[in-house]
Coordinates of C-alpha atoms in Angstrom, one line a residue:
M255 CA -61.6 -15.6 -26.5
I256 CA -64.6 -18.0 -26.4
L257 CA -63.0 -20.7 -28.3
L258 CA -59.6 -20.2 -25.9
G259 CA -61.9 -20.7 -22.9
V260 CA -63.4 -24.1 -24.5
I261 CA -60.1 -25.5 -25.7
V262 CA -58.6 -24.5 -22.0
S263 CA -61.4 -26.1 -20.1
L264 CA -61.3 -29.2 -22.2
A265 CA -57.8 -29.5 -21.5
V266 CA -58.6 -29.3 -18.0
L267 CA -61.4 -31.6 -18.0
F268 CA -59.3 -34.6 -19.9
A269 CA -56.0 -34.2 -17.8
P270 CA -57.0 -36.0 -15.0
I271 CA -58.1 -38.9 -17.6
G272 CA -54.7 -38.9 -19.2
V273 CA -53.1 -38.8 -15.6
W274 CA -55.1 -42.1 -14.9
S275 CA -54.4 -43.8 -18.0
L276 CA -50.3 -42.8 -17.6
S277 CA -50.7 -44.5 -13.9
R278 CA -52.0 -47.8 -15.1
K279 CA -49.3 -48.0 -17.2
V280 CA -46.8 -47.2 -15.1
R281 CA -48.8 -49.4 -12.5
R282 CA -48.1 -52.5 -14.6
L283 CA -44.2 -51.4 -15.7
T284 CA -43.6 -51.0 -11.9
D285 CA -44.8 -54.7 -11.3
R286 CA -42.9 -56.0 -14.0
L287 CA -39.8 -54.4 -12.4
E288 CA -40.5 -55.5 -9.2
R289 CA -40.6 -59.2 -10.1
L290 CA -37.5 -58.9 -12.3
E291 CA -35.8 -57.5 -9.2
A292 CA -36.9 -60.3 -6.7
H293 CA -35.4 -62.9 -9.3
Y294 CA -32.2 -61.1 -9.7
A295 CA -32.1 -61.0 -5.8
E296 CA -32.7 -64.4 -5.1
H297 CA -30.0 -65.6 -7.8
S298 CA -27.8 -63.0 -6.0
V299 CA -27.9 -64.1 -2.5
R300 CA -27.2 -67.8 -3.9
A301 CA -24.2 -66.5 -5.5
M302 CA -23.0 -65.3 -2.1
Q303 CA -23.7 -67.9 0.2
A304 CA -21.3 -70.1 -2.1
A305 CA -18.7 -67.7 -2.4
E306 CA -18.7 -67.4 1.4
E307 CA -18.3 -71.2 1.8
D308 CA -15.5 -71.2 -0.1
V309 CA -13.6 -68.4 1.9
E310 CA -11.3 -69.8 4.8
E311 CA -11.6 -67.6 8.1
T312 CA -8.1 -66.0 8.7
W313 CA -7.3 -65.4 12.6
V314 CA -6.0 -61.8 13.2
A315 CA -4.8 -60.4 16.2
P316 CA -7.1 -58.1 18.4
E317 CA -4.6 -55.5 18.4
H318 CA -3.9 -55.7 14.8
R319 CA -7.9 -55.6 14.3
L320 CA -8.2 -52.7 16.7
Y321 CA -5.3 -50.9 14.6
T322 CA -7.3 -52.0 11.4
N323 CA -10.6 -50.8 12.3
S324 CA -9.1 -47.6 13.3
A325 CA -7.2 -47.0 10.2
T326 CA -10.3 -47.8 8.4
T327 CA -12.3 -45.3 10.6
D328 CA -9.9 -42.5 9.9
A329 CA -9.8 -43.2 6.0
D330 CA -13.6 -43.3 6.0
A331 CA -13.7 -40.0 7.8
T332 CA -11.2 -38.6 5.5
K333 CA -13.0 -39.6 2.6
S334 CA -16.6 -38.3 4.0
E335 CA -14.7 -35.2 4.6
D336 CA -13.2 -35.2 0.9
A337 CA -17.1 -36.1 -0.2
A338 CA -18.4 -33.1 1.7
P339 CA -20.6 -31.3 -1.0
P340 CA -18.8 -28.6 -2.7
P341 CA -20.0 -24.9 -2.5
A342 CA -23.2 -24.1 -4.9
F343 CA -22.3 -22.6 -7.7
V344 CA -25.3 -21.5 -9.9
F345 CA -23.9 -20.1 -13.2
R346 CA -22.1 -23.1 -14.3
G347 CA -22.0 -24.4 -17.7
D348 CA -23.1 -28.1 -16.8
M349 CA -26.1 -26.9 -15.2
F350 CA -27.3 -24.9 -17.9
A351 CA -26.8 -28.1 -20.5
N352 CA -28.6 -30.2 -18.0
G353 CA -31.5 -27.8 -17.7
F354 CA -31.5 -27.4 -21.3
N355 CA -31.2 -31.1 -21.7
W356 CA -34.3 -31.4 -19.4
L357 CA -36.2 -29.1 -21.3
K358 CA -35.8 -31.0 -24.5
E359 CA -36.8 -34.0 -22.9
N360 CA -40.1 -32.9 -20.7
W361 CA -40.9 -29.6 -23.0
F362 CA -44.7 -30.7 -22.6
L363 CA -44.7 -30.5 -18.9
G364 CA -43.4 -26.7 -19.1
I365 CA -46.2 -26.5 -21.5
A366 CA -48.6 -28.1 -19.1
A367 CA -47.8 -26.1 -16.2
I368 CA -48.1 -22.8 -18.0
S369 CA -51.7 -24.1 -20.0
L370 CA -53.1 -25.1 -16.5
A371 CA -52.1 -22.1 -14.8
L372 CA -53.7 -19.7 -17.5
A373 CA -56.7 -21.7 -17.3
G374 CA -57.0 -20.4 -13.5
I375 CA -56.1 -16.9 -14.7
F376 CA -58.7 -17.0 -17.9
M377 CA -61.4 -18.2 -15.4
V378 CA -60.6 -14.9 -13.2
Q379 CA -59.9 -12.5 -15.9
Y380 CA -61.8 -12.9 -18.9
G381 CA -64.8 -15.1 -18.2
V382 CA -67.2 -12.3 -17.2
E383 CA -66.7 -10.4 -20.6
Q384 CA -69.0 -12.9 -22.3
G385 CA -71.5 -12.5 -19.2
L386 CA -70.9 -16.2 -18.2
L387 CA -70.0 -15.7 -14.6
T388 CA -70.2 -12.9 -12.0
P389 CA -66.9 -11.5 -10.4
F390 CA -67.4 -13.4 -7.0
A391 CA -67.9 -16.7 -9.0
R392 CA -65.1 -16.2 -11.2
I393 CA -63.0 -15.7 -7.9
I394 CA -64.3 -18.9 -5.8
G395 CA -63.9 -20.8 -9.5
A396 CA -60.6 -19.9 -9.6
L397 CA -59.7 -20.8 -6.0
G398 CA -61.3 -24.1 -6.2
L399 CA -59.8 -24.5 -9.6
G400 CA -56.2 -23.9 -7.7
A401 CA -56.9 -26.2 -5.1
A402 CA -57.8 -29.0 -7.2
F403 CA -54.9 -28.7 -9.0
I404 CA -52.9 -29.1 -6.0
I405 CA -55.0 -32.1 -4.7
I406 CA -54.3 -33.7 -8.3
G407 CA -50.8 -33.2 -7.5
E408 CA -50.5 -34.5 -4.1
F409 CA -52.5 -37.7 -5.2
A410 CA -49.8 -38.2 -8.2
R411 CA -47.0 -37.5 -5.6
R412 CA -48.2 -39.9 -3.0
R413 CA -48.7 -42.4 -6.0
F414 CA -45.8 -42.0 -8.2
G415 CA -43.3 -40.0 -6.1
D416 CA -41.6 -36.5 -7.2
E417 CA -37.9 -36.8 -7.4
S418 CA -36.8 -37.7 -10.8
G419 CA -38.1 -38.9 -14.3
T420 CA -40.5 -37.7 -16.6
M421 CA -43.8 -39.2 -14.7
N422 CA -42.3 -37.9 -11.0
A423 CA -42.2 -34.2 -12.4
L424 CA -46.3 -34.4 -13.0
P425 CA -47.0 -33.8 -9.4
S426 CA -44.8 -30.7 -9.6
T427 CA -46.7 -29.4 -12.8
F428 CA -49.8 -29.9 -11.0
S429 CA -49.5 -28.2 -7.5
G430 CA -47.0 -25.6 -9.1
A431 CA -50.2 -24.5 -11.5
G432 CA -52.4 -24.4 -8.6
I433 CA -50.0 -22.4 -6.8
V434 CA -50.1 -19.5 -9.3
T435 CA -53.7 -20.0 -10.0
L436 CA -54.3 -19.3 -6.0
F437 CA -51.5 -16.5 -6.3
A438 CA -53.8 -14.6 -9.3
A439 CA -57.0 -15.3 -7.9
V440 CA -56.1 -13.2 -4.9
L441 CA -54.4 -10.6 -6.8
S442 CA -57.6 -10.6 -9.2
A443 CA -59.8 -10.3 -6.0
R444 CA -57.8 -7.1 -4.9
H445 CA -56.6 -5.1 -7.9
L446 CA -59.0 -6.2 -10.5
Y447 CA -62.6 -6.3 -8.7
D448 CA -61.8 -4.4 -5.5
M449 CA -63.3 -7.3 -3.3
L450 CA -60.8 -7.5 -0.5
P451 CA -59.1 -4.8 1.6
S452 CA -55.5 -4.4 1.4
D453 CA -54.8 -6.3 4.8
L454 CA -57.2 -8.9 3.9
T455 CA -55.2 -9.3 0.7
L456 CA -51.7 -9.3 2.4
Y457 CA -52.9 -12.3 5.0
A458 CA -54.6 -14.3 1.9
L459 CA -51.0 -13.9 0.0
I460 CA -49.2 -15.1 2.9
C461 CA -51.7 -18.0 3.3
V462 CA -50.8 -19.3 -0.3
A463 CA -47.1 -18.4 0.2
V464 CA -47.2 -20.5 3.6
L465 CA -48.8 -23.3 1.7
S466 CA -46.3 -22.8 -1.2
V467 CA -43.1 -23.4 1.0
V468 CA -44.5 -26.6 2.8
L469 CA -45.4 -28.0 -0.9
G470 CA -41.7 -26.8 -1.8
W471 CA -40.1 -28.7 1.1
F472 CA -41.9 -31.9 0.0
Y473 CA -41.7 -31.8 -4.1
G474 CA -39.1 -31.5 -6.4
P475 CA -37.4 -28.4 -7.7
F476 CA -39.6 -28.0 -10.7
L477 CA -42.5 -27.1 -8.5
A478 CA -40.4 -24.2 -7.2
A479 CA -39.5 -23.0 -10.4
I480 CA -43.2 -23.1 -11.5
G481 CA -44.2 -21.6 -8.6
V482 CA -41.6 -18.6 -8.4
I483 CA -42.1 -17.7 -12.2
G484 CA -45.6 -17.9 -12.1
A485 CA -46.0 -15.9 -9.0
L486 CA -43.7 -12.9 -10.1
G487 CA -45.1 -12.9 -13.7
G488 CA -48.9 -13.2 -12.2
P489 CA -49.4 -9.8 -11.8
F490 CA -48.3 -8.7 -15.2
V491 CA -50.8 -11.3 -17.0
V492 CA -53.5 -10.7 -14.9
G493 CA -52.9 -6.6 -16.0
G494 CA -56.1 -4.7 -14.8
S495 CA -55.3 -1.3 -12.9
S496 CA -55.0 -0.7 -9.2
D497 CA -55.1 2.4 -7.0
A498 CA -52.2 1.0 -4.7
P499 CA -49.6 -0.5 -7.0
H500 CA -47.0 -0.1 -4.4
L501 CA -48.6 -3.1 -2.9
F502 CA -46.9 -5.5 -5.2
F503 CA -43.5 -4.5 -4.3
Y504 CA -44.6 -6.2 -0.8
Y505 CA -46.1 -9.2 -2.7
F506 CA -42.6 -9.5 -4.4
A507 CA -41.0 -9.3 -1.3
L508 CA -43.1 -12.2 -0.2
I509 CA -42.4 -14.5 -2.9
V510 CA -38.6 -13.9 -2.3
V511 CA -38.8 -14.6 1.4
M512 CA -41.0 -17.7 0.2
A513 CA -38.3 -19.3 -2.3
L514 CA -35.3 -18.5 0.3
V515 CA -37.3 -20.4 2.8
I516 CA -37.8 -23.4 0.6
D517 CA -34.5 -23.1 -0.4
T518 CA -33.0 -23.1 3.0
V519 CA -34.1 -26.5 3.6
R520 CA -33.7 -28.0 0.2
R521 CA -30.4 -26.5 -0.6
W522 CA -30.9 -26.4 -4.4
A523 CA -29.1 -22.6 -4.7
W524 CA -31.1 -21.8 -7.9
V525 CA -34.2 -21.6 -6.7
S526 CA -32.9 -18.5 -4.5
V527 CA -30.8 -17.2 -7.3
L528 CA -34.0 -17.3 -9.5
A529 CA -36.5 -15.5 -6.9
L530 CA -34.1 -12.7 -6.4
V531 CA -33.4 -12.1 -9.7
G532 CA -36.8 -12.1 -11.1
G533 CA -37.8 -10.1 -7.7
F534 CA -35.2 -7.5 -8.5
F535 CA -36.5 -7.7 -12.1
A536 CA -40.2 -7.5 -11.5
T537 CA -40.0 -4.4 -9.0
W538 CA -37.4 -2.5 -11.7
I539 CA -40.8 -3.3 -14.5
L540 CA -43.1 -1.8 -11.9
L541 CA -40.8 1.3 -11.2
I542 CA -40.5 2.0 -14.7
S543 CA -44.1 2.0 -15.0
G544 CA -44.7 4.6 -12.5
A545 CA -44.8 3.1 -9.4
Q546 CA -43.9 4.7 -5.9
S547 CA -40.3 4.5 -5.7
A548 CA -40.4 4.5 -1.7
H549 CA -41.8 0.8 -1.7
A550 CA -39.1 -0.4 -3.9
L551 CA -36.7 0.6 -1.2
V552 CA -38.7 -1.4 1.1
F553 CA -38.3 -4.5 -1.0
S554 CA -34.4 -4.1 -1.6
L555 CA -34.1 -3.8 2.1
I556 CA -36.7 -7.1 3.0
S557 CA -34.6 -8.9 0.2
V558 CA -30.8 -8.0 1.7
L559 CA -32.2 -9.3 5.3
A560 CA -33.8 -12.4 3.9
A561 CA -30.8 -13.4 1.5
T562 CA -28.2 -12.9 4.2
A563 CA -30.1 -14.6 7.3
L564 CA -32.2 -17.0 5.8
P565 CA -29.5 -19.2 3.8
V566 CA -27.3 -19.4 7.0
R567 CA -30.4 -20.1 9.3
R568 CA -29.1 -16.9 11.6
I569 CA -30.5 -13.7 13.0
W570 CA -27.0 -12.4 13.5
P571 CA -25.4 -13.6 10.1
D572 CA -21.9 -15.3 10.8
H573 CA -21.2 -16.2 7.3
G574 CA -17.1 -17.7 7.4
G575 CA -14.6 -18.3 4.9
S576 CA -13.1 -16.1 2.3
M577 CA -14.4 -12.8 1.1
M578 CA -15.4 -11.8 -2.4
S579 CA -12.9 -9.5 -2.9
D580 CA -10.3 -12.2 -2.1
G581 CA -11.7 -13.9 -5.2
V582 CA -11.6 -11.3 -7.3
A583 CA -8.1 -10.1 -6.5
K584 CA -7.1 -13.7 -7.0
L585 CA -8.8 -13.5 -10.1
L586 CA -6.6 -10.7 -11.0
R587 CA -3.5 -12.1 -9.9
K588 CA -3.6 -15.5 -11.3
G589 CA -6.4 -15.9 -13.6
S590 CA -8.3 -18.1 -11.0
G591 CA -10.6 -17.1 -8.3
N592 CA -11.4 -18.7 -4.8
W593 CA -14.7 -17.7 -4.8
P594 CA -16.5 -17.7 -1.3
D595 CA -19.6 -20.3 -0.1
F596 CA -23.0 -19.8 -1.9
P597 CA -24.7 -17.9 1.0
T598 CA -21.6 -15.3 1.2
R599 CA -22.3 -15.1 -2.6
L600 CA -26.0 -14.9 -2.4
A601 CA -25.9 -11.8 0.3
V602 CA -23.3 -9.7 -1.6
G603 CA -25.2 -10.0 -4.8
T604 CA -28.3 -9.0 -3.0
Y605 CA -26.6 -6.3 -1.1
I606 CA -24.8 -4.8 -4.3
A607 CA -28.5 -4.9 -6.2
A608 CA -29.8 -3.1 -3.4
L609 CA -27.3 -0.5 -3.1
A610 CA -27.6 0.3 -7.0
L611 CA -31.4 0.4 -6.8
S612 CA -31.1 2.9 -3.7
A613 CA -28.6 4.7 -5.5
M614 CA -30.7 5.2 -8.5
M615 CA -33.2 7.1 -6.9
P616 CA -31.6 10.4 -6.5
L617 CA -30.7 10.1 -10.1
E618 CA -34.2 9.3 -11.7
V619 CA -37.0 10.6 -9.5
G620 CA -38.1 14.0 -9.5
L621 CA -39.2 14.4 -6.0
S622 CA -36.8 15.3 -3.5
L623 CA -38.5 13.4 -0.9
E624 CA -38.0 10.2 -2.5
S625 CA -34.5 11.3 -3.7
W626 CA -33.6 11.6 -0.1
L627 CA -35.3 8.4 0.9
G628 CA -32.8 6.6 -1.7
I629 CA -29.8 8.6 -0.2
W630 CA -31.2 7.4 3.5
S631 CA -31.5 4.0 1.9
V632 CA -27.8 3.6 0.9
F633 CA -26.9 5.2 4.6
G634 CA -29.2 2.3 6.2
L635 CA -27.6 -0.5 4.1
G636 CA -24.1 0.8 5.6
L637 CA -25.4 0.4 8.8
L638 CA -26.6 -2.7 8.0
A639 CA -23.1 -3.9 7.0
L640 CA -21.2 -2.5 9.8
I641 CA -23.5 -3.4 12.7
W642 CA -25.6 -6.1 11.7
M643 CA -23.0 -8.2 9.8
W644 CA -20.0 -7.7 12.0
R645 CA -19.9 -11.5 13.4
A646 CA -19.5 -12.5 9.4
P647 CA -16.0 -12.2 8.3
A648 CA -16.9 -13.2 4.9
L649 CA -18.9 -9.8 4.6
Q650 CA -16.4 -7.6 5.7
D651 CA -15.8 -6.1 2.4
L652 CA -19.2 -4.9 1.9
S653 CA -18.8 -2.2 4.8
V654 CA -16.9 -0.1 2.1
L655 CA -19.4 -0.2 -0.5
A656 CA -21.7 2.2 1.1
P657 CA -19.7 5.0 1.8
L658 CA -18.0 4.5 -1.9
V659 CA -21.3 5.0 -3.1
L660 CA -22.1 7.8 -1.1
L661 CA -18.9 9.5 -2.4
I662 CA -19.4 8.6 -5.7
L663 CA -23.1 10.0 -5.4
I664 CA -22.0 13.6 -3.8
V665 CA -20.1 13.8 -7.3
V666 CA -22.4 12.8 -9.6
L667 CA -25.6 14.9 -8.1
A668 CA -23.4 18.0 -8.9
A669 CA -22.4 16.8 -12.0
D670 CA -26.0 16.0 -13.1
R671 CA -27.4 19.0 -11.3
V672 CA -30.4 17.1 -10.0
L673 CA -33.1 18.0 -7.6
I674 CA -31.1 17.8 -4.3
F675 CA -28.1 19.8 -5.5
K676 CA -30.6 22.6 -7.1
D677 CA -32.4 22.9 -3.7
F678 CA -29.0 23.2 -1.8
T679 CA -27.6 25.9 -4.6
Q680 CA -30.8 27.7 -4.7
I681 CA -29.7 30.6 -2.8
K682 CA -26.2 32.1 -1.8
F683 CA -25.2 32.6 1.9
A684 CA -24.7 36.4 0.8
D685 CA -28.1 36.8 -0.6
R686 CA -29.9 34.8 2.1
L687 CA -33.0 36.4 4.0
E688 CA -32.9 36.5 7.8
G689 CA -36.1 34.0 7.8
D690 CA -34.9 31.7 4.9
A691 CA -34.3 28.3 5.8
M692 CA -30.6 27.2 5.7
P693 CA -29.8 23.9 3.1
R694 CA -28.8 20.9 4.9
A695 CA -27.4 18.7 2.2
A696 CA -23.9 18.8 3.4
S697 CA -24.8 18.5 7.1
V698 CA -26.5 15.3 6.3
F699 CA -23.8 14.1 4.4
V700 CA -21.3 14.8 6.6
G701 CA -23.0 13.5 9.5
M702 CA -23.6 9.9 7.5
F703 CA -19.6 10.2 7.1
A704 CA -18.7 10.6 10.7
A705 CA -21.2 7.8 11.9
F706 CA -19.1 5.3 9.3
A707 CA -15.7 6.6 10.5
A708 CA -17.3 5.8 14.2
L709 CA -18.4 2.3 13.5
G710 CA -15.5 1.6 11.3
F711 CA -13.5 2.3 14.5
W712 CA -15.6 0.1 16.5
R713 CA -15.3 -2.5 13.8
A714 CA -11.5 -2.5 13.7
S715 CA -11.5 -2.6 17.9
Q716 CA -13.3 -6.2 17.4
G717 CA -10.2 -7.5 16.3
V718 CA -11.3 -8.3 12.8
R719 CA -9.3 -8.9 9.8
T720 CA -7.0 -6.4 8.2
S721 CA -8.0 -3.8 11.3
L722 CA -5.4 -1.3 10.1
I723 CA -7.4 -1.3 6.7
W724 CA -10.4 -0.3 8.7
I725 CA -8.7 2.3 10.7
G726 CA -7.3 3.8 7.3
A727 CA -10.5 3.9 5.9
S728 CA -12.4 5.4 8.8
A729 CA -9.8 7.9 9.2
F730 CA -9.9 9.3 5.8
S731 CA -13.7 8.7 4.8
L732 CA -14.3 12.3 6.7
P733 CA -11.6 14.3 5.0
A734 CA -12.5 12.5 2.0
A735 CA -16.2 13.6 2.0
F736 CA -15.2 17.3 2.9
G737 CA -12.8 17.4 0.3
A738 CA -15.6 16.1 -2.4
L739 CA -18.2 18.8 -0.9
E740 CA -16.0 21.4 -1.3
I741 CA -15.1 20.9 -4.8
F742 CA -18.3 19.9 -6.1
W743 CA -20.8 21.7 -4.0
T744 CA -19.0 24.7 -2.5
P745 CA -21.0 24.7 0.9
S746 CA -19.1 27.7 2.1
V747 CA -20.9 29.9 -0.5
Y748 CA -24.5 29.0 0.6
I749 CA -24.2 28.3 4.2
G750 CA -21.2 30.5 5.2
A751 CA -17.5 29.6 5.2
Y752 CA -17.4 30.1 9.5
I753 CA -20.5 27.6 9.9
W754 CA -19.0 25.1 6.7
A755 CA -15.7 25.6 8.6
G756 CA -17.4 24.6 12.0
H757 CA -18.4 21.4 10.2
A758 CA -15.1 20.5 9.9
I759 CA -14.0 21.2 13.5
V760 CA -16.7 19.1 14.7
G761 CA -15.4 16.1 12.5
A762 CA -11.8 16.9 13.9
V763 CA -13.0 16.8 17.4
L764 CA -14.3 13.2 16.5
M765 CA -11.0 12.4 15.0
T766 CA -9.3 13.6 18.1
L767 CA -11.5 11.2 20.4
L768 CA -10.7 8.3 18.1
A769 CA -6.9 8.8 18.0
E770 CA -7.4 9.1 22.1
R771 CA -9.3 6.0 21.8
S772 CA -6.8 3.9 19.2
A773 CA -4.1 4.9 21.8
K774 CA -5.7 3.2 24.7
R775 CA -6.7 0.1 22.4
W776 CA -3.7 -0.6 20.8
P777 CA -0.8 1.1 23.1
E778 CA 1.9 -1.1 21.3
D779 CA 1.2 0.1 17.9
M780 CA 0.6 3.8 17.5
R781 CA -0.2 3.7 13.6
P782 CA -3.9 3.7 14.2
A783 CA -3.7 7.0 16.5
A784 CA -1.2 8.6 13.8
L785 CA -3.9 7.7 11.2
F786 CA -6.6 9.3 13.1
A787 CA -4.3 12.3 14.2
M788 CA -3.6 12.9 10.6
S789 CA -7.0 13.0 10.2
A790 CA -8.1 15.5 12.6
L791 CA -5.1 18.0 11.6
S792 CA -6.3 17.6 8.1
L793 CA -9.5 18.8 9.2
I794 CA -8.2 21.7 11.0
S795 CA -6.3 22.9 8.3
F796 CA -9.2 22.3 6.1
A797 CA -11.3 25.0 8.5
L798 CA -8.4 27.3 8.6
L799 CA -8.3 27.4 4.8
L800 CA -11.9 28.3 4.6
I801 CA -11.4 31.3 6.9
L802 CA -7.9 32.8 7.3
S803 CA -6.2 35.3 4.8
T804 CA -3.1 34.6 2.3
A805 CA -0.4 35.1 5.0
A806 CA -2.4 33.6 8.1
L807 CA -3.3 30.3 6.2
S808 CA 0.5 29.9 5.6
V809 CA 1.2 30.5 9.4
A810 CA -1.9 28.1 10.2
I811 CA -0.4 25.1 7.9
A812 CA 3.2 25.6 9.9
V813 CA 1.5 25.6 13.1
M814 CA 0.1 22.0 12.0
I815 CA 3.4 20.8 11.1
L816 CA 4.9 21.9 14.6
I817 CA 1.7 20.3 16.2
A818 CA 2.3 16.7 14.4
A819 CA 6.0 16.9 15.1
F820 CA 5.4 17.3 18.9
I821 CA 2.7 14.8 19.0
D822 CA 5.0 12.1 17.0
R823 CA 7.8 13.1 19.4
R824 CA 5.6 12.5 22.3
F825 CA 3.7 9.6 21.3
D826 CA 6.2 8.2 18.7
M827 CA 3.8 8.2 15.8
A828 CA 6.3 7.9 12.8
W829 CA 3.5 7.6 10.3
L830 CA 2.6 11.7 11.2
G831 CA 5.6 12.1 8.8
F832 CA 3.0 11.6 5.6
F833 CA 1.4 14.5 6.8
I834 CA 4.3 16.5 8.0
Q835 CA 5.2 16.2 4.0
L836 CA 2.2 16.9 2.9
C837 CA 2.0 20.2 4.7
V838 CA 5.6 21.1 3.7
A839 CA 4.9 20.7 0.3
V840 CA 1.7 22.7 0.5
L841 CA 3.7 25.5 1.9
G842 CA 6.1 25.2 -0.8
W843 CA 3.4 25.4 -3.4
R844 CA 2.6 28.6 -1.4
F845 CA 5.6 30.3 -0.9
L846 CA 6.6 29.7 -5.0
I847 CA 3.5 29.9 -6.6
D848 CA 0.0 30.5 -5.3
P849 CA 0.5 33.4 -3.6
G850 CA 3.9 33.1 -4.5
V851 CA 6.6 35.9 -5.0
P852 CA 4.3 37.6 -7.2
W853 CA 2.2 38.3 -4.3
A854 CA 5.2 39.1 -2.2
S855 CA 6.9 41.6 -4.7
W856 CA 3.5 43.5 -5.2
W857 CA 4.1 47.1 -4.5
N858 CA 0.8 47.8 -2.5
T859 CA 1.3 44.1 -0.2
P860 CA 2.1 45.4 3.6
L861 CA 5.9 44.4 4.6
W862 CA 4.3 42.9 7.5
E863 CA 2.1 40.7 6.0
V864 CA 5.0 39.3 3.9
V865 CA 7.1 38.9 6.9
L866 CA 3.9 36.9 8.6
G867 CA 3.4 34.7 5.2
F868 CA 7.2 33.5 4.6
A869 CA 9.4 34.1 8.0
A870 CA 6.5 33.1 10.4
P871 CA 6.3 29.7 8.4
L872 CA 10.0 29.3 8.2
T873 CA 10.7 30.0 11.8
L874 CA 8.1 27.2 12.8
M875 CA 9.1 24.7 10.5
A876 CA 12.7 25.2 11.7
I877 CA 11.4 24.7 15.1
A878 CA 9.5 21.3 14.3
W879 CA 12.9 20.1 12.5
W880 CA 14.8 20.8 15.7
I881 CA 11.9 18.4 17.8
L882 CA 11.9 15.8 15.6
R883 CA 15.7 15.4 15.1
P884 CA 16.2 13.1 18.1
L885 CA 13.6 10.7 16.5
K886 CA 15.8 10.7 13.2
R887 CA 12.8 10.7 10.9
I888 CA 14.4 10.5 7.4
G889 CA 12.3 12.3 4.7
A890 CA 10.0 13.7 7.1
L891 CA 10.8 17.3 7.3
K892 CA 14.8 17.6 6.4
V893 CA 15.0 17.3 2.7
R894 CA 11.8 19.4 2.0
F895 CA 12.9 22.2 4.7
G896 CA 16.5 22.0 2.9
R897 CA 15.1 22.7 -0.3
L898 CA 12.7 25.3 0.4
V899 CA 15.2 27.6 2.8
P900 CA 17.1 28.7 -0.5
S901 CA 14.1 29.4 -2.3
S902 CA 12.5 31.9 0.1
H903 CA 15.3 34.5 0.2

């Protein structure tokens, strides 16, 4: 270890000498190049003067000259529009090829940057093991070494520049190593030696991040790459143990924001991708090492906010252009996708990564509180997509992801029998004592989907693209949640059939309100109101299914058919025909199979109940048919009712 320290120290001492020697050589080469350029420029001026003397000036009419200039201006404008930079694509073959070629030619600069950064980390971490330095002296020495690297890099940048070429990447090498050393020094002062409190550590890291942002605005991309990779990998290289490892999640979020702020000015694109991919990967490594997962959710939320707002420089995102789903659909149809701009792709990728991280919490962690935090994080991301991103047409398709993830979680939580599901199904309603608390998981899920439905209607009322799809998703998200919960969680067994049916009735009230609002918002098109009306009738039917007997349920379904027919006749909602057909099909199943003819022919079944289960529904359907006849709803009731009448005798 001492030998390694001596080698690194000698490398640090001789590095400025090498820079000075290289600068002398470059200065001499620059002087020779300037003399050659001056000599060439003198000959070029003489040749142009001789050519102008040989050309006769021709007269051009003023109006023709004006037309020519205007045409030239239009052509230049068209050319400038055509020459506008295309959307940034980071994962392209030519970019990877250019990166590998640069590394093959300048690999020693990468090694130099790593060596210089490790020199600072070595001073912080290992010097005291031999009794050479106290912890305070090590931290001060590392801070001084990082500052010295930055000063050397700034001197080299002012002397040689930092845009292209091998020599011009040298300033980024020194400054990037200095930034990594400063980050490592601050982290070591907090987590290795406990010299700084948490709040002062955060302030120090913010100061280093601000310095990194300022340097990143003036230096080339090599500094950004060194700074991001080194800052994210620094905590794992420094090592040690910490009583508050969750603070690293906020540190990673700070690095992500730092890179995005640099990239929002320089527009390199790959710097943002590198920071986000590295940040989520470092967060995952920290999670599997046992850190508190709740703070990882804060990291994902900060990353989504930063990756959505900073590239477009807007507090309220306004991403325009095509959506990611448009590109996927075109790719499936034609084999090539019309992908959106880079800010849209960056926001979509970060949002999906945050959703995946949040959805993983209830499945992986063993604490009920952290599991619920993951579910609430999914819900919060859904609210972000519905409310915060409502001015961004290119991000509309993100709004469907959170409800879809929640619906999948309802199924997976029950299938895997995770802690949340076990808590809900611990005591059945029949065995519950008077003082026992009622499980609330099903109520929470229903409330989340009710909020999604209401916000989806609000988004559709703002005149967004494909408003009818928004209405359909809003109308059927709540019935889908009730169906998934009833199939996989059976809440009626654990919270009571009447309480669970009350949830459905409350949902039906919400859908009825949205149907009324839809009729006023779109009076010329009753399809949105019909969709919400179908949702309300479905929830009412579901509630009746939970609490009614066999015969009464058939009558209730027939009443739903009659109500739907009356609403269709009164408000001209043709789409209610789909609900009517579905209800008629359900009644056909009940007439023939469940409970069906065997139940009706059973010797101990009362005659009045058989009449109630068969004659009453058929009578109500006949009335509904008579109501719909003037509207000529082909297929709504006529065909199916005609098939059912002979079967009922």
